Amino acid sequence: MNDLDDLIILGMILTLSNPPESLALVIDARITMNRMPIAAISRGLSFLGRAAPFVNLLLLKKYGDHIKQDELQEIFVYALPSFPKLKNLILMSQSPAPTAYTPNPQTQPAHTPSDTLSSLRNALAYVCNILVNIPSLLLSLFSSRHSAPQVEPNQTQSQPSPSLDALHDTSCHLHIVKAWGRIHPGLECVIFPASTYRLKKSGDDYAT
């Protein structure tokens, strides 16, 4: 996924068939200031959640620009409420150095075929003709532009390493997971490239 339109098209396609009880969704997303800024990925994920509320596992493979702690936190503080059944959130990205942790093969995301984006775009005309609930979803998406998270550069919730992408900076993960757990009580497990957090049902307790 290279821009917000790709996420919108995916959300529209997910509404085509009868909704399943649950779905594991894998997304490759290029986050860049020009094509997919933080606010765009937040809106796109929120749209996907409303279009496919049956998603119970979300795996996001991030590549592109580095992401800061406050940016990563706000993406899902904004998007998680749109995924009512989400229990497992897996976040992956390229290792920052050759010696960095490499994810276990069991948790490696499947690679998206090279023609996926072109197939999604070709399906857009068909999707628009048969979906009756898309106008309200789109209206909800674009009316939320002003409420999308706008991260201020001087926010300093903690002191993460400035040289690390937040996905690889374990010093900030517990703080982020606590914020996500408060906004989405149904979330049970968050997996980063080098750490795993299981959110217990009672109390403010997080097992690693």
mmCIF file of N, CA and C in Angstrom, residues 87-90 173-174 176-178 187-200 205-208:
data_model
loop_
_atom_site.group_PDB
_atom_site.id
_atom_site.type_symbol
_atom_site.label_atom_id
_atom_site.label_comp_id
_atom_site.label_asym_id
_atom_site.label_seq_id
_atom_site.Cartn_x
_atom_site.Cartn_y
_atom_site.Cartn_z
ATOM 1 N N LYS A 87 -7.999 -8.592 18.435
ATOM 2 C CA LYS A 87 -7.366 -9.155 19.624
ATOM 3 C C LYS A 87 -5.843 -9.154 19.517
ATOM 4 N N ASN A 88 -5.329 -9.292 18.306
ATOM 5 C CA ASN A 88 -3.888 -9.402 18.112
ATOM 6 C C ASN A 88 -3.414 -8.371 17.091
ATOM 7 N N LEU A 89 -2.410 -7.595 17.486
ATOM 8 C CA LEU A 89 -1.818 -6.584 16.616
ATOM 9 C C LEU A 89 -0.333 -6.901 16.458
ATOM 10 N N ILE A 90 0.091 -7.127 15.220
ATOM 11 C CA ILE A 90 1.482 -7.466 14.929
ATOM 12 C C ILE A 90 2.070 -6.373 14.047
ATOM 13 N N HIS A 173 8.079 0.835 24.131
ATOM 14 C CA HIS A 173 6.974 -0.066 23.797
ATOM 15 C C HIS A 173 5.948 -0.210 24.916
ATOM 16 N N LEU A 174 6.397 -0.331 26.144
ATOM 17 C CA LEU A 174 5.452 -0.522 27.245
ATOM 18 C C LEU A 174 4.519 0.682 27.371
ATOM 19 N N ILE A 176 3.594 2.690 25.002
ATOM 20 C CA ILE A 176 2.673 2.665 23.864
ATOM 21 C C ILE A 176 1.587 1.620 24.071
ATOM 22 N N VAL A 177 1.983 0.428 24.497
ATOM 23 C CA VAL A 177 1.013 -0.658 24.683
ATOM 24 C C VAL A 177 -0.013 -0.294 25.748
ATOM 25 N N LYS A 178 0.418 0.360 26.814
ATOM 26 C CA LYS A 178 -0.530 0.781 27.845
ATOM 27 C C LYS A 178 -1.564 1.746 27.273
ATOM 28 N N LEU A 187 -8.080 -5.699 23.204
ATOM 29 C CA LEU A 187 -6.780 -6.067 22.657
ATOM 30 C C LEU A 187 -6.051 -6.996 23.622
ATOM 31 N N GLU A 188 -5.561 -8.128 23.112
ATOM 32 C CA GLU A 188 -4.943 -9.136 23.970
ATOM 33 C C GLU A 188 -3.434 -9.256 23.784
ATOM 34 N N CYS A 189 -2.941 -8.977 22.594
ATOM 35 C CA CYS A 189 -1.516 -9.190 22.342
ATOM 36 C C CYS A 189 -1.008 -8.186 21.311
ATOM 37 N N VAL A 190 0.150 -7.592 21.605
ATOM 38 C CA VAL A 190 0.821 -6.691 20.666
ATOM 39 C C VAL A 190 2.235 -7.217 20.451
ATOM 40 N N ILE A 191 2.599 -7.412 19.194
ATOM 41 C CA ILE A 191 3.915 -7.947 18.856
ATOM 42 C C ILE A 191 4.684 -6.917 18.039
ATOM 43 N N PHE A 192 5.854 -6.538 18.544
ATOM 44 C CA PHE A 192 6.786 -5.687 17.818
ATOM 45 C C PHE A 192 7.888 -6.572 17.234
ATOM 46 N N PRO A 193 8.771 -6.039 16.389
ATOM 47 C CA PRO A 193 9.826 -6.882 15.820
ATOM 48 C C PRO A 193 10.689 -7.582 16.862
ATOM 49 N N ALA A 194 10.897 -6.972 18.035
ATOM 50 C CA ALA A 194 11.793 -7.568 19.026
ATOM 51 C C ALA A 194 11.158 -7.742 20.397
ATOM 52 N N SER A 195 9.859 -7.596 20.502
ATOM 53 C CA SER A 195 9.216 -7.755 21.811
ATOM 54 C C SER A 195 7.744 -8.096 21.636
ATOM 55 N N THR A 196 7.205 -8.769 22.642
ATOM 56 C CA THR A 196 5.798 -9.171 22.636
ATOM 57 C C THR A 196 5.174 -8.789 23.967
ATOM 58 N N TYR A 197 3.970 -8.244 23.912
ATOM 59 C CA TYR A 197 3.249 -7.840 25.122
ATOM 60 C C TYR A 197 1.868 -8.482 25.115
ATOM 61 N N ARG A 198 1.570 -9.206 26.200
ATOM 62 C CA ARG A 198 0.243 -9.798 26.369
ATOM 63 C C ARG A 198 -0.502 -8.982 27.409
ATOM 64 N N LEU A 199 -1.636 -8.456 27.006
ATOM 65 C CA LEU A 199 -2.412 -7.585 27.875
ATOM 66 C C LEU A 199 -3.356 -8.427 28.708
ATOM 67 N N LYS A 200 -3.164 -8.414 30.025
ATOM 68 C CA LYS A 200 -4.013 -9.194 30.913
ATOM 69 C C LYS A 200 -5.346 -8.495 31.118
ATOM 70 N N ASP A 205 -1.588 -4.542 33.918
ATOM 71 C CA ASP A 205 -0.474 -5.479 33.952
ATOM 72 C C ASP A 205 -0.205 -5.969 32.536
ATOM 73 N N TYR A 206 1.060 -5.977 32.141
ATOM 74 C CA TYR A 206 1.422 -6.348 30.789
ATOM 75 C C TYR A 206 2.586 -7.325 30.850
ATOM 76 N N ALA A 207 2.358 -8.548 30.372
ATOM 77 C CA ALA A 207 3.391 -9.573 30.380
ATOM 78 C C ALA A 207 4.191 -9.490 29.089
ATOM 79 N N THR A 208 5.495 -9.649 29.200
ATOM 80 C CA THR A 208 6.351 -9.588 28.018
ATOM 81 C C THR A 208 6.914 -10.963 27.697
#
